Amino acid sequence: MVYLKSFNLLNEDEEHCVITECEVRKIFNSAYPLRIFPLKNFRKIEFDNITIFCGDNGSGKTTILNIIADKLNATRKSLVDKGSIFNSYVSFCSYEMAEEKPLEIKVITSDDIFDYLLDIRSINANVNRYKDELSNEYLTNKYKSSSGLDNYDELKGILDARKKTVSKYVRDRLTNNNIVEQSNGESALMFWEKEIKENAIYILDEPENSLSAENQLKLKKFLEDSARFFKCQFIISTHSPFLLNIKDAKIYDLDSDPIVIKKWSELKNIQTYYNFFKENEDKF
């Protein structure tokens, strides 16, 4: 579903208006994000169900996402220090939306994923400490005398310890043991399952971070299905060759001058991968 149809960045004359306004208001302390896109004649962005910005570090991928997100008042978890002139730049931008409006517009960055994984890691640390406590409890109960006990819970613990192995005793008492069993990659995929809802625009900044090649392919399929079946629109910045191969994605190559739309196989990044594996083909 295409909710955001097009977005207009500023040309050189419009950027001059931003500078003039900021000078009058005496808030001009940074040129960011000026003079990035006029140099490559990049002004109008037209979107598809899935639109991808690809380019080297410093090419403007994240800048474009931040500009679009601010103009659309997207929600976000990680705050970004964009400089005093940024808001003025955004105020001069324009866009066109479809008649049908999304239920949500959200920014998701790699920092959000890392924060989620750190939360899971913290939970895991507490769970592991609890597992140690339960193991000690098992040994205590297993060899404790049950005669003369009036406490039902204590008696039940003793009986459980005598008829179960330590792993089963601990597992039966550890209600969130499933969290401990998940790898970082599995937890990251669970993050995406929880975050992506129906009928929404999602602005994703390098979503492949923390994912193995295998899990990047799973994320690719998940994004394709979300766009196709759940009426989601995705605007993505990425280096991942797997995500760049998303079916029917519109890809803007920010390394080209002027910036143009390319097939994923034409991108410099993908050509580098191709040449590397071609040179080492005999090793496979």
PDB file of C-alpha atoms in Angstrom:
ATOM      1  CA  MET A   1       0.000   0.000   0.000  1.00  0.00           C
ATOM      2  CA  VAL A   2       1.369   3.403  -0.987  1.00  0.00           C
ATOM      3  CA  TYR A   3       0.285   5.997   1.574  1.00  0.00           C
ATOM      4  CA  LEU A   4       3.158   8.425   0.986  1.00  0.00           C
ATOM      5  CA  LYS A   5       3.209   9.024  -2.772  1.00  0.00           C
ATOM      6  CA  SER A   6       5.977  11.619  -3.078  1.00  0.00           C
ATOM      7  CA  PHE A   7       8.230  13.909  -1.054  1.00  0.00           C
ATOM      8  CA  ASN A   8      10.028  17.079  -2.160  1.00  0.00           C
ATOM      9  CA  LEU A   9      13.457  17.920  -0.775  1.00  0.00           C
ATOM     10  CA  LEU A  10      14.729  21.473  -1.214  1.00  0.00           C
ATOM     11  CA  ASN A  11      16.493  22.853  -4.252  1.00  0.00           C
ATOM     12  CA  GLU A  12      19.295  25.408  -4.009  1.00  0.00           C
ATOM     13  CA  ASP A  13      16.975  28.451  -4.006  1.00  0.00           C
ATOM     14  CA  GLU A  14      14.769  26.972  -1.290  1.00  0.00           C
ATOM     15  CA  GLU A  15      17.801  26.159   0.826  1.00  0.00           C
ATOM     16  CA  HIS A  16      18.815  29.823   0.526  1.00  0.00           C
ATOM     17  CA  CYS A  17      15.409  30.750   2.002  1.00  0.00           C
ATOM     18  CA  VAL A  18      16.130  28.461   4.935  1.00  0.00           C
ATOM     19  CA  ILE A  19      19.488  30.157   5.542  1.00  0.00           C
ATOM     20  CA  THR A  20      17.865  33.612   5.384  1.00  0.00           C
ATOM     21  CA  GLU A  21      15.166  32.630   7.876  1.00  0.00           C
ATOM     22  CA  CYS A  22      17.680  31.140  10.297  1.00  0.00           C
ATOM     23  CA  GLU A  23      19.943  34.177  10.089  1.00  0.00           C
ATOM     24  CA  VAL A  24      17.008  36.439  10.959  1.00  0.00           C
ATOM     25  CA  ARG A  25      16.104  34.242  13.930  1.00  0.00           C
ATOM     26  CA  LYS A  26      19.811  33.956  14.910  1.00  0.00           C
ATOM     27  CA  ILE A  27      19.686  30.157  15.177  1.00  0.00           C
ATOM     28  CA  PHE A  28      22.185  29.408  12.431  1.00  0.00           C
ATOM     29  CA  ASN A  29      24.925  27.289  14.046  1.00  0.00           C
ATOM     30  CA  SER A  30      25.081  24.340  11.646  1.00  0.00           C
ATOM     31  CA  ALA A  31      24.622  23.890   7.893  1.00  0.00           C
ATOM     32  CA  TYR A  32      23.130  20.401   8.279  1.00  0.00           C
ATOM     33  CA  PRO A  33      21.254  19.207   6.198  1.00  0.00           C
ATOM     34  CA  LEU A  34      21.960  21.849   3.543  1.00  0.00           C
ATOM     35  CA  ARG A  35      23.965  21.312   0.355  1.00  0.00           C
ATOM     36  CA  ILE A  36      23.675  17.527   0.433  1.00  0.00           C
ATOM     37  CA  PHE A  37      21.010  16.861  -2.192  1.00  0.00           C
ATOM     38  CA  PRO A  38      21.059  19.879  -4.571  1.00  0.00           C
ATOM     39  CA  LEU A  39      24.607  18.905  -5.555  1.00  0.00           C
ATOM     40  CA  LYS A  40      23.205  15.646  -6.974  1.00  0.00           C
ATOM     41  CA  ASN A  41      20.052  17.199  -8.436  1.00  0.00           C
ATOM     42  CA  PHE A  42      17.916  15.181  -6.051  1.00  0.00           C
ATOM     43  CA  ARG A  43      14.635  16.822  -5.177  1.00  0.00           C
ATOM     44  CA  LYS A  44      11.489  14.762  -5.794  1.00  0.00           C
ATOM     45  CA  ILE A  45      11.263  11.286  -4.278  1.00  0.00           C
ATOM     46  CA  GLU A  46       8.511   9.039  -5.589  1.00  0.00           C
ATOM     47  CA  PHE A  47       7.612   6.060  -3.428  1.00  0.00           C
ATOM     48  CA  ASP A  48       6.449   2.509  -3.933  1.00  0.00           C
ATOM     49  CA  ASN A  49       5.232  -0.106  -1.421  1.00  0.00           C
ATOM     50  CA  ILE A  50       8.878  -0.586  -0.469  1.00  0.00           C
ATOM     51  CA  THR A  51      11.377   2.180  -1.190  1.00  0.00           C
ATOM     52  CA  ILE A  52      15.061   1.770  -0.379  1.00  0.00           C
ATOM     53  CA  PHE A  53      17.901   4.282  -0.113  1.00  0.00           C
ATOM     54  CA  CYS A  54      21.320   2.738  -0.631  1.00  0.00           C
ATOM     55  CA  GLY A  55      24.718   4.406  -0.456  1.00  0.00           C
ATOM     56  CA  ASP A  56      28.024   4.686   1.382  1.00  0.00           C
ATOM     57  CA  ASN A  57      28.312   6.260   4.825  1.00  0.00           C
ATOM     58  CA  GLY A  58      27.787  10.003   4.481  1.00  0.00           C
ATOM     59  CA  SER A  59      25.670   9.681   1.333  1.00  0.00           C
ATOM     60  CA  GLY A  60      22.570  11.009   3.105  1.00  0.00           C
ATOM     61  CA  LYS A  61      20.517   7.835   3.689  1.00  0.00           C
ATOM     62  CA  THR A  62      19.734   8.520   7.335  1.00  0.00           C
ATOM     63  CA  THR A  63      19.323  12.248   6.667  1.00  0.00           C
ATOM     64  CA  ILE A  64      16.548  11.571   4.155  1.00  0.00           C
ATOM     65  CA  LEU A  65      14.798   9.254   6.602  1.00  0.00           C
ATOM     66  CA  ASN A  66      15.002  11.867   9.370  1.00  0.00           C
ATOM     67  CA  ILE A  67      13.652  14.617   7.112  1.00  0.00           C
ATOM     68  CA  ILE A  68      10.702  12.487   6.000  1.00  0.00           C
ATOM     69  CA  ALA A  69      10.014  11.283   9.549  1.00  0.00           C
ATOM     70  CA  ASP A  70       9.990  14.802  10.993  1.00  0.00           C
ATOM     71  CA  LYS A  71       7.751  16.179   8.238  1.00  0.00           C
ATOM     72  CA  LEU A  72       5.256  13.322   8.735  1.00  0.00           C
ATOM     73  CA  ASN A  73       5.436  13.645  12.550  1.00  0.00           C
ATOM     74  CA  ALA A  74       6.423  10.008  12.841  1.00  0.00           C
ATOM     75  CA  THR A  75       6.779   8.467  16.285  1.00  0.00           C
ATOM     76  CA  ARG A  76      10.215   7.265  17.321  1.00  0.00           C
ATOM     77  CA  LYS A  77      11.965   5.808  20.353  1.00  0.00           C
ATOM     78  CA  SER A  78      15.512   7.038  19.790  1.00  0.00           C
ATOM     79  CA  LEU A  79      15.864  10.825  19.779  1.00  0.00           C
ATOM     80  CA  VAL A  80      18.233  12.406  17.269  1.00  0.00           C
ATOM     81  CA  ASP A  81      20.246  15.629  17.643  1.00  0.00           C
ATOM     82  CA  LYS A  82      19.796  17.169  14.192  1.00  0.00           C
ATOM     83  CA  GLY A  83      21.038  20.724  14.747  1.00  0.00           C
ATOM     84  CA  SER A  84      19.152  24.003  14.938  1.00  0.00           C
ATOM     85  CA  ILE A  85      18.645  24.505  11.190  1.00  0.00           C
ATOM     86  CA  PHE A  86      17.070  21.095  10.616  1.00  0.00           C
ATOM     87  CA  ASN A  87      13.540  22.062  11.679  1.00  0.00           C
ATOM     88  CA  SER A  88      13.570  25.071   9.370  1.00  0.00           C
ATOM     89  CA  TYR A  89      14.680  22.860   6.483  1.00  0.00           C
ATOM     90  CA  VAL A  90      11.845  20.402   7.166  1.00  0.00           C
ATOM     91  CA  SER A  91       9.260  23.203   7.312  1.00  0.00           C
ATOM     92  CA  PHE A  92      10.035  24.098   3.680  1.00  0.00           C
ATOM     93  CA  CYS A  93       9.647  20.483   2.464  1.00  0.00           C
ATOM     94  CA  SER A  94       6.394  19.222   0.975  1.00  0.00           C
ATOM     95  CA  TYR A  95       4.807  15.851   0.280  1.00  0.00           C
ATOM     96  CA  GLU A  96       1.773  14.148  -1.244  1.00  0.00           C
ATOM     97  CA  MET A  97      -0.265  11.499   0.567  1.00  0.00           C
ATOM     98  CA  ALA A  98      -2.891   9.118  -0.824  1.00  0.00           C
ATOM     99  CA  GLU A  99      -6.510   9.553   0.214  1.00  0.00           C
ATOM    100  CA  GLU A 100      -6.310   6.490   2.451  1.00  0.00           C
ATOM    101  CA  LYS A 101      -4.281   7.402   5.525  1.00  0.00           C
ATOM    102  CA  PRO A 102      -2.054   5.057   7.566  1.00  0.00           C
ATOM    103  CA  LEU A 103      -3.012   4.176  11.113  1.00  0.00           C
ATOM    104  CA  GLU A 104       0.564   4.753  12.237  1.00  0.00           C
ATOM    105  CA  ILE A 105       3.831   6.287  11.027  1.00  0.00           C
ATOM    106  CA  LYS A 106       6.840   5.049  12.938  1.00  0.00           C
ATOM    107  CA  VAL A 107      10.640   5.283  12.756  1.00  0.00           C
ATOM    108  CA  ILE A 108      12.619   2.199  13.779  1.00  0.00           C
ATOM    109  CA  THR A 109      16.414   2.466  13.961  1.00  0.00           C
ATOM    110  CA  SER A 110      19.214   0.016  14.631  1.00  0.00           C
ATOM    111  CA  ASP A 111      19.583   1.659  18.061  1.00  0.00           C
ATOM    112  CA  ASP A 112      16.018   0.594  18.898  1.00  0.00           C
ATOM    113  CA  ILE A 113      16.921  -3.016  18.079  1.00  0.00           C
ATOM    114  CA  PHE A 114      20.108  -2.896  20.160  1.00  0.00           C
ATOM    115  CA  ASP A 115      18.186  -1.415  23.119  1.00  0.00           C
ATOM    116  CA  TYR A 116      15.658  -4.237  22.835  1.00  0.00           C
ATOM    117  CA  LEU A 117      18.430  -6.842  22.765  1.00  0.00           C
ATOM    118  CA  LEU A 118      20.051  -5.235  25.815  1.00  0.00           C
ATOM    119  CA  ASP A 119      16.715  -5.450  27.633  1.00  0.00           C
ATOM    120  CA  ILE A 120      16.479  -9.144  26.718  1.00  0.00           C
ATOM    121  CA  ARG A 121      20.068  -9.651  27.880  1.00  0.00           C
ATOM    122  CA  SER A 122      19.225  -8.020  31.205  1.00  0.00           C
ATOM    123  CA  ILE A 123      16.210 -10.305  31.579  1.00  0.00           C
ATOM    124  CA  ASN A 124      18.398 -13.278  30.734  1.00  0.00           C
ATOM    125  CA  ALA A 125      20.920 -12.277  33.412  1.00  0.00           C
ATOM    126  CA  ASN A 126      18.157 -12.161  36.028  1.00  0.00           C
ATOM    127  CA  VAL A 127      16.763 -15.470  34.795  1.00  0.00           C
ATOM    128  CA  ASN A 128      20.185 -17.096  35.012  1.00  0.00           C
ATOM    129  CA  ARG A 129      20.596 -15.872  38.580  1.00  0.00           C
ATOM    130  CA  TYR A 130      17.171 -17.294  39.395  1.00  0.00           C
ATOM    131  CA  LYS A 131      18.177 -20.612  37.808  1.00  0.00           C
ATOM    132  CA  ASP A 132      21.169 -20.780  40.168  1.00  0.00           C
ATOM    133  CA  GLU A 133      18.892 -20.097  43.120  1.00  0.00           C
ATOM    134  CA  LEU A 134      16.485 -22.821  42.008  1.00  0.00           C
ATOM    135  CA  SER A 135      19.347 -25.299  41.575  1.00  0.00           C
ATOM    136  CA  ASN A 136      20.471 -24.642  45.147  1.00  0.00           C
ATOM    137  CA  GLU A 137      16.865 -24.949  46.299  1.00  0.00           C
ATOM    138  CA  TYR A 138      16.638 -28.315  44.515  1.00  0.00           C
ATOM    139  CA  LEU A 139      19.691 -29.697  46.319  1.00  0.00           C
ATOM    140  CA  THR A 140      18.438 -28.414  49.667  1.00  0.00           C
ATOM    141  CA  ASN A 141      14.988 -29.949  49.169  1.00  0.00           C
ATOM    142  CA  LYS A 142      16.294 -33.219  47.809  1.00  0.00           C
ATOM    143  CA  TYR A 143      18.150 -34.044  51.008  1.00  0.00           C
ATOM    144  CA  LYS A 144      15.886 -32.311  53.533  1.00  0.00           C
ATOM    145  CA  SER A 145      13.805 -34.400  55.903  1.00  0.00           C
ATOM    146  CA  SER A 146      10.052 -34.179  55.194  1.00  0.00           C
ATOM    147  CA  SER A 147       8.911 -35.460  58.598  1.00  0.00           C
ATOM    148  CA  GLY A 148       6.976 -33.006  60.746  1.00  0.00           C
ATOM    149  CA  LEU A 149       6.516 -30.379  57.977  1.00  0.00           C
ATOM    150  CA  ASP A 150       3.231 -28.471  58.051  1.00  0.00           C
ATOM    151  CA  ASN A 151       4.031 -26.078  55.167  1.00  0.00           C
ATOM    152  CA  TYR A 152       2.427 -27.449  51.991  1.00  0.00           C
ATOM    153  CA  ASP A 153       4.656 -25.521  49.545  1.00  0.00           C
ATOM    154  CA  GLU A 154       7.825 -26.627  51.310  1.00  0.00           C
ATOM    155  CA  LEU A 155       6.648 -30.244  51.379  1.00  0.00           C
ATOM    156  CA  LYS A 156       5.739 -30.085  47.680  1.00  0.00           C
ATOM    157  CA  GLY A 157       9.218 -28.741  46.904  1.00  0.00           C
ATOM    158  CA  ILE A 158      10.824 -31.642  48.724  1.00  0.00           C
ATOM    159  CA  LEU A 159       8.673 -34.223  46.927  1.00  0.00           C
ATOM    160  CA  ASP A 160       9.331 -32.576  43.531  1.00  0.00           C
ATOM    161  CA  ALA A 161      13.088 -32.575  44.148  1.00  0.00           C
ATOM    162  CA  ARG A 162      13.038 -36.284  44.993  1.00  0.00           C
ATOM    163  CA  LYS A 163      11.160 -37.363  41.877  1.00  0.00           C
ATOM    164  CA  LYS A 164      12.610 -34.925  39.296  1.00  0.00           C
ATOM    165  CA  THR A 165      15.994 -34.179  37.800  1.00  0.00           C
ATOM    166  CA  VAL A 166      17.502 -30.788  38.601  1.00  0.00           C
ATOM    167  CA  SER A 167      16.879 -29.522  35.029  1.00  0.00           C
ATOM    168  CA  LYS A 168      13.185 -30.480  35.117  1.00  0.00           C
ATOM    169  CA  TYR A 169      12.779 -29.022  38.620  1.00  0.00           C
ATOM    170  CA  VAL A 170      14.264 -25.705  37.490  1.00  0.00           C
ATOM    171  CA  ARG A 171      12.465 -25.645  34.128  1.00  0.00           C
ATOM    172  CA  ASP A 172       9.043 -26.267  35.693  1.00  0.00           C
ATOM    173  CA  ARG A 173       9.533 -23.265  37.994  1.00  0.00           C
ATOM    174  CA  LEU A 174      11.049 -20.919  35.417  1.00  0.00           C
ATOM    175  CA  THR A 175       8.030 -19.469  33.658  1.00  0.00           C
ATOM    176  CA  ASN A 176      10.003 -17.329  31.158  1.00  0.00           C
ATOM    177  CA  ASN A 177      12.652 -19.897  30.330  1.00  0.00           C
ATOM    178  CA  ASN A 178      11.826 -19.505  26.608  1.00  0.00           C
ATOM    179  CA  ILE A 179      13.521 -16.074  26.634  1.00  0.00           C
ATOM    180  CA  VAL A 180      16.822 -17.593  27.729  1.00  0.00           C
ATOM    181  CA  GLU A 181      16.784 -20.051  24.842  1.00  0.00           C
ATOM    182  CA  GLN A 182      16.681 -17.361  22.137  1.00  0.00           C
ATOM    183  CA  SER A 183      19.741 -16.120  20.284  1.00  0.00           C
ATOM    184  CA  ASN A 184      20.297 -12.440  19.500  1.00  0.00           C
ATOM    185  CA  GLY A 185      19.107 -13.057  15.949  1.00  0.00           C
ATOM    186  CA  GLU A 186      15.927 -14.802  17.068  1.00  0.00           C
ATOM    187  CA  SER A 187      15.248 -12.029  19.578  1.00  0.00           C
ATOM    188  CA  ALA A 188      15.742  -9.407  16.856  1.00  0.00           C
ATOM    189  CA  LEU A 189      13.252 -11.203  14.607  1.00  0.00           C
ATOM    190  CA  MET A 190      10.817 -11.315  17.524  1.00  0.00           C
ATOM    191  CA  PHE A 191      11.295  -7.534  17.848  1.00  0.00           C
ATOM    192  CA  TRP A 192      10.112  -7.038  14.252  1.00  0.00           C
ATOM    193  CA  GLU A 193       7.143  -9.347  14.767  1.00  0.00           C
ATOM    194  CA  LYS A 194       6.080  -7.212  17.738  1.00  0.00           C
ATOM    195  CA  GLU A 195       6.701  -3.799  16.150  1.00  0.00           C
ATOM    196  CA  ILE A 196       5.125  -4.155  12.708  1.00  0.00           C
ATOM    197  CA  LYS A 197       1.350  -3.711  12.659  1.00  0.00           C
ATOM    198  CA  GLU A 198      -1.168  -3.448   9.817  1.00  0.00           C
ATOM    199  CA  ASN A 199      -1.980  -0.327   7.758  1.00  0.00           C
ATOM    200  CA  ALA A 200       1.108   1.700   8.645  1.00  0.00           C
ATOM    201  CA  ILE A 201       4.186   3.462   7.287  1.00  0.00           C
ATOM    202  CA  TYR A 202       7.491   2.249   8.719  1.00  0.00           C
ATOM    203  CA  ILE A 203      10.725   4.179   8.249  1.00  0.00           C
ATOM    204  CA  LEU A 204      13.560   1.720   8.891  1.00  0.00           C
ATOM    205  CA  ASP A 205      17.188   2.765   9.338  1.00  0.00           C
ATOM    206  CA  GLU A 206      19.498  -0.213   8.650  1.00  0.00           C
ATOM    207  CA  PRO A 207      17.129  -2.873  10.047  1.00  0.00           C
ATOM    208  CA  GLU A 208      19.565  -5.672   9.185  1.00  0.00           C
ATOM    209  CA  ASN A 209      21.900  -4.802  12.077  1.00  0.00           C
ATOM    210  CA  SER A 210      22.415  -7.685  14.536  1.00  0.00           C
ATOM    211  CA  LEU A 211      21.026 -10.238  12.052  1.00  0.00           C
ATOM    212  CA  SER A 212      22.938 -13.091  10.441  1.00  0.00           C
ATOM    213  CA  ALA A 213      22.667 -13.670   6.697  1.00  0.00           C
ATOM    214  CA  GLU A 214      20.055 -16.377   7.286  1.00  0.00           C
ATOM    215  CA  ASN A 215      17.968 -14.115   9.514  1.00  0.00           C
ATOM    216  CA  GLN A 216      18.289 -11.204   7.088  1.00  0.00           C
ATOM    217  CA  LEU A 217      16.603 -13.433   4.514  1.00  0.00           C
ATOM    218  CA  LYS A 218      13.824 -14.122   7.026  1.00  0.00           C
ATOM    219  CA  LEU A 219      13.440 -10.376   7.629  1.00  0.00           C
ATOM    220  CA  LYS A 220      13.315  -9.804   3.851  1.00  0.00           C
ATOM    221  CA  LYS A 221      10.429 -12.277   3.550  1.00  0.00           C
ATOM    222  CA  PHE A 222       8.671 -10.726   6.552  1.00  0.00           C
ATOM    223  CA  LEU A 223       8.870  -7.217   5.044  1.00  0.00           C
ATOM    224  CA  GLU A 224       7.668  -8.455   1.654  1.00  0.00           C
ATOM    225  CA  ASP A 225       4.688 -10.211   3.266  1.00  0.00           C
ATOM    226  CA  SER A 226       3.876  -7.191   5.457  1.00  0.00           C
ATOM    227  CA  ALA A 227       3.777  -4.925   2.403  1.00  0.00           C
ATOM    228  CA  ARG A 228       1.752  -7.402   0.373  1.00  0.00           C
ATOM    229  CA  PHE A 229      -0.769  -8.737   2.891  1.00  0.00           C
ATOM    230  CA  PHE A 230      -0.907  -6.214   5.755  1.00  0.00           C
ATOM    231  CA  LYS A 231      -1.039  -2.953   3.765  1.00  0.00           C
ATOM    232  CA  CYS A 232       2.244  -1.613   5.127  1.00  0.00           C
ATOM    233  CA  GLN A 233       4.547   0.827   3.367  1.00  0.00           C
ATOM    234  CA  PHE A 234       8.275   0.664   4.072  1.00  0.00           C
ATOM    235  CA  ILE A 235      10.929   3.344   3.566  1.00  0.00           C
ATOM    236  CA  ILE A 236      14.330   1.787   4.244  1.00  0.00           C
ATOM    237  CA  SER A 237      18.013   2.639   4.326  1.00  0.00           C
ATOM    238  CA  THR A 238      20.264  -0.393   4.068  1.00  0.00           C
ATOM    239  CA  HIS A 239      23.573  -1.887   2.931  1.00  0.00           C
ATOM    240  CA  SER A 240      22.262  -5.456   3.086  1.00  0.00           C
ATOM    241  CA  PRO A 241      22.407  -7.339  -0.241  1.00  0.00           C
ATOM    242  CA  PHE A 242      19.514  -9.471   1.001  1.00  0.00           C
ATOM    243  CA  LEU A 243      17.207  -6.523   1.732  1.00  0.00           C
ATOM    244  CA  LEU A 244      18.276  -4.777  -1.469  1.00  0.00           C
ATOM    245  CA  ASN A 245      16.873  -7.839  -3.261  1.00  0.00           C
ATOM    246  CA  ILE A 246      13.374  -7.301  -1.814  1.00  0.00           C
ATOM    247  CA  LYS A 247      10.848  -8.071  -4.536  1.00  0.00           C
ATOM    248  CA  ASP A 248       9.616  -5.007  -6.479  1.00  0.00           C
ATOM    249  CA  ALA A 249      11.479  -2.544  -4.226  1.00  0.00           C
ATOM    250  CA  LYS A 250      12.265   0.885  -5.676  1.00  0.00           C
ATOM    251  CA  ILE A 251      15.958   1.588  -4.970  1.00  0.00           C
ATOM    252  CA  TYR A 252      17.554   5.053  -5.011  1.00  0.00           C
ATOM    253  CA  ASP A 253      21.329   4.901  -5.416  1.00  0.00           C
ATOM    254  CA  LEU A 254      22.644   7.807  -3.357  1.00  0.00           C
ATOM    255  CA  ASP A 255      26.206   7.174  -4.593  1.00  0.00           C
ATOM    256  CA  SER A 256      25.281   8.064  -8.178  1.00  0.00           C
ATOM    257  CA  ASP A 257      25.470  11.626  -9.495  1.00  0.00           C
ATOM    258  CA  PRO A 258      22.774  12.550 -10.210  1.00  0.00           C
ATOM    259  CA  ILE A 259      20.902  10.241  -7.845  1.00  0.00           C
ATOM    260  CA  VAL A 260      18.877   7.731  -9.856  1.00  0.00           C
ATOM    261  CA  ILE A 261      16.765   4.600  -9.414  1.00  0.00           C
ATOM    262  CA  LYS A 262      18.664   1.367 -10.069  1.00  0.00           C
ATOM    263  CA  LYS A 263      18.150  -2.369 -10.058  1.00  0.00           C
ATOM    264  CA  TRP A 264      19.755  -4.030  -7.052  1.00  0.00           C
ATOM    265  CA  SER A 265      22.216  -5.899  -9.295  1.00  0.00           C
ATOM    266  CA  GLU A 266      23.504  -2.572 -10.696  1.00  0.00           C
ATOM    267  CA  LEU A 267      24.524  -1.154  -7.310  1.00  0.00           C
ATOM    268  CA  LYS A 268      28.229  -0.727  -6.534  1.00  0.00           C
ATOM    269  CA  ASN A 269      27.739  -2.478  -3.208  1.00  0.00           C
ATOM    270  CA  ILE A 270      26.258  -5.562  -4.886  1.00  0.00           C
ATOM    271  CA  GLN A 271      28.886  -5.551  -7.625  1.00  0.00           C
ATOM    272  CA  THR A 272      31.584  -5.682  -4.931  1.00  0.00           C
ATOM    273  CA  TYR A 273      29.972  -8.781  -3.407  1.00  0.00           C
ATOM    274  CA  TYR A 274      29.566 -10.344  -6.835  1.00  0.00           C
ATOM    275  CA  ASN A 275      33.195  -9.794  -7.844  1.00  0.00           C
ATOM    276  CA  PHE A 276      34.483 -11.129  -4.513  1.00  0.00           C
ATOM    277  CA  PHE A 277      32.534 -14.380  -4.762  1.00  0.00           C
ATOM    278  CA  LYS A 278      33.283 -14.721  -8.468  1.00  0.00           C
ATOM    279  CA  GLU A 279      37.020 -14.473  -7.767  1.00  0.00           C
ATOM    280  CA  ASN A 280      36.674 -17.176  -5.100  1.00  0.00           C
ATOM    281  CA  GLU A 281      34.242 -19.358  -7.022  1.00  0.00           C
ATOM    282  CA  ASP A 282      36.658 -22.311  -7.089  1.00  0.00           C
ATOM    283  CA  LYS A 283      36.608 -22.500  -3.280  1.00  0.00           C
ATOM    284  CA  PHE A 284      32.919 -23.411  -3.195  1.00  0.00           C
TER     285      PHE A 284
END
